[in-house]
């Protein structure tokens, strides 16, 4: 089982991700925060997140309130304790500028969210398969 942190402000996308995890019977633990500042508090174990587990994988939306996903990605990858956590940008943006900037900020993957629920489940399944079955993640 891996710890997955979903950073997503759209309740519909959160629900679809939770349903995708449940439908695919993904045994990984999914924690959700809804803005960039909360994501950084979670990752740094501050405030209400003092006892939070360190995630093995971050699914990060780009367009977030309070601190956008690009800022979260930059701060996360600059931190020596956090930079090894794989980050999958999971967003609706297909803009080449967002793709390029995300990779320049050291995102591990950039995935455009499908609108269709079945395709969304398929994408979550592939992300899970890759990061659980194919890739070897660092131990906590």
Tab-separated table of C-alpha atoms in Angstrom, residues 29-133:
chain	number	residue	atom	x	y	z
A	29	UNK	CA	-4.510	5.316	0.927
A	30	UNK	CA	-5.778	8.513	-0.679
A	31	UNK	CA	-5.605	11.785	1.247
A	32	UNK	CA	-7.089	14.939	-0.273
A	33	UNK	CA	-6.210	18.583	0.276
A	34	UNK	CA	-7.935	21.323	-1.677
A	35	UNK	CA	-5.343	24.065	-2.105
A	36	UNK	CA	-1.623	24.589	-2.501
A	37	UNK	CA	-1.015	26.021	0.967
A	38	UNK	CA	-2.693	23.002	2.560
A	39	UNK	CA	-0.573	20.738	0.367
A	40	UNK	CA	2.619	22.348	1.623
A	41	UNK	CA	1.402	22.208	5.245
A	42	UNK	CA	0.648	18.515	4.747
A	43	UNK	CA	4.032	17.812	3.149
A	44	UNK	CA	5.880	19.754	5.872
A	45	UNK	CA	3.701	18.158	8.608
A	46	UNK	CA	2.552	21.492	9.980
A	47	UNK	CA	-0.532	22.352	12.027
A	48	UNK	CA	-3.375	19.883	11.613
A	49	UNK	CA	-1.100	17.716	9.461
A	50	UNK	CA	1.584	17.202	12.143
A	51	UNK	CA	0.960	13.431	12.165
A	52	UNK	CA	0.386	13.068	8.426
A	53	UNK	CA	2.246	10.271	6.680
A	54	UNK	CA	4.770	11.253	4.048
A	55	UNK	CA	3.146	10.489	0.702
A	56	UNK	CA	4.737	8.061	-1.719
A	57	UNK	CA	3.055	9.824	-4.639
A	58	UNK	CA	1.469	13.241	-5.199
A	59	UNK	CA	-1.309	13.788	-7.747
A	60	UNK	CA	-1.272	17.529	-8.329
A	61	UNK	CA	-3.717	19.807	-10.094
A	62	UNK	CA	-2.184	22.996	-11.501
A	63	UNK	CA	-4.996	25.482	-11.001
A	64	UNK	CA	-5.403	25.731	-7.244
A	65	UNK	CA	-6.475	28.504	-4.881
A	66	UNK	CA	-4.083	30.200	-2.433
A	67	UNK	CA	-0.967	28.688	-4.037
A	68	UNK	CA	-1.125	27.200	-7.504
A	69	UNK	CA	0.164	23.779	-8.479
A	70	UNK	CA	3.230	25.190	-10.232
A	71	UNK	CA	4.298	26.889	-6.993
A	72	UNK	CA	3.663	23.688	-5.030
A	73	UNK	CA	5.708	21.698	-7.532
A	74	UNK	CA	8.588	24.184	-7.442
A	75	UNK	CA	8.685	24.294	-3.631
A	76	UNK	CA	8.349	20.531	-3.293
A	77	UNK	CA	11.164	19.807	-5.753
A	78	UNK	CA	13.471	22.395	-4.122
A	79	UNK	CA	13.148	20.716	-0.727
A	80	UNK	CA	15.829	18.020	-0.181
A	81	UNK	CA	13.454	15.992	2.021
A	82	UNK	CA	10.534	16.098	-0.411
A	83	UNK	CA	12.051	16.189	-3.887
A	84	UNK	CA	12.228	12.418	-4.237
A	85	UNK	CA	8.433	12.085	-3.950
A	86	UNK	CA	7.085	11.444	-7.451
A	87	UNK	CA	4.629	14.074	-8.623
A	88	UNK	CA	2.084	13.402	-11.339
A	89	UNK	CA	0.483	16.578	-12.614
A	90	UNK	CA	-3.154	15.592	-13.159
A	91	UNK	CA	-4.923	18.538	-14.732
A	92	UNK	CA	-7.397	19.587	-17.392
A	93	UNK	CA	-4.849	21.824	-19.105
A	94	UNK	CA	-3.510	20.666	-22.444
A	95	UNK	CA	-1.485	23.870	-22.916
A	96	UNK	CA	2.034	23.193	-24.131
A	97	UNK	CA	3.274	25.963	-21.816
A	98	UNK	CA	1.873	24.109	-18.767
A	99	UNK	CA	3.361	20.806	-19.901
A	100	UNK	CA	6.795	22.318	-20.513
A	101	UNK	CA	6.798	24.317	-17.286
A	102	UNK	CA	5.721	21.274	-15.245
A	103	UNK	CA	8.567	19.177	-16.601
A	104	UNK	CA	10.999	22.053	-16.130
A	105	UNK	CA	9.897	22.080	-12.483
A	106	UNK	CA	10.714	18.332	-12.352
A	107	UNK	CA	7.244	16.790	-12.511
A	108	UNK	CA	7.563	13.036	-12.972
A	109	UNK	CA	4.596	12.875	-15.331
A	110	UNK	CA	1.963	15.130	-16.857
A	111	UNK	CA	-1.487	13.633	-17.397
A	112	UNK	CA	-4.489	15.435	-18.840
A	113	UNK	CA	-7.664	14.504	-16.966
A	114	UNK	CA	-10.233	12.800	-19.145
A	115	UNK	CA	-13.743	14.180	-18.736
A	116	UNK	CA	-15.360	10.768	-19.270
A	117	UNK	CA	-15.611	8.739	-16.035
A	118	UNK	CA	-14.572	5.417	-17.610
A	119	UNK	CA	-11.483	6.981	-19.167
A	120	UNK	CA	-10.723	8.717	-15.865
A	121	UNK	CA	-10.825	5.328	-14.098
A	122	UNK	CA	-8.497	3.951	-16.761
A	123	UNK	CA	-6.030	6.808	-16.225
A	124	UNK	CA	-6.050	6.337	-12.439
A	125	UNK	CA	-5.562	2.587	-12.944
A	126	UNK	CA	-2.568	3.200	-15.210
A	127	UNK	CA	-1.010	5.677	-12.785
A	128	UNK	CA	-1.515	3.191	-9.963
A	129	UNK	CA	-0.156	0.265	-11.998
A	130	UNK	CA	2.904	2.235	-12.986
A	131	UNK	CA	3.799	3.618	-9.571
A	132	UNK	CA	2.881	0.469	-7.626
A	133	UNK	CA	3.765	-2.387	-9.982
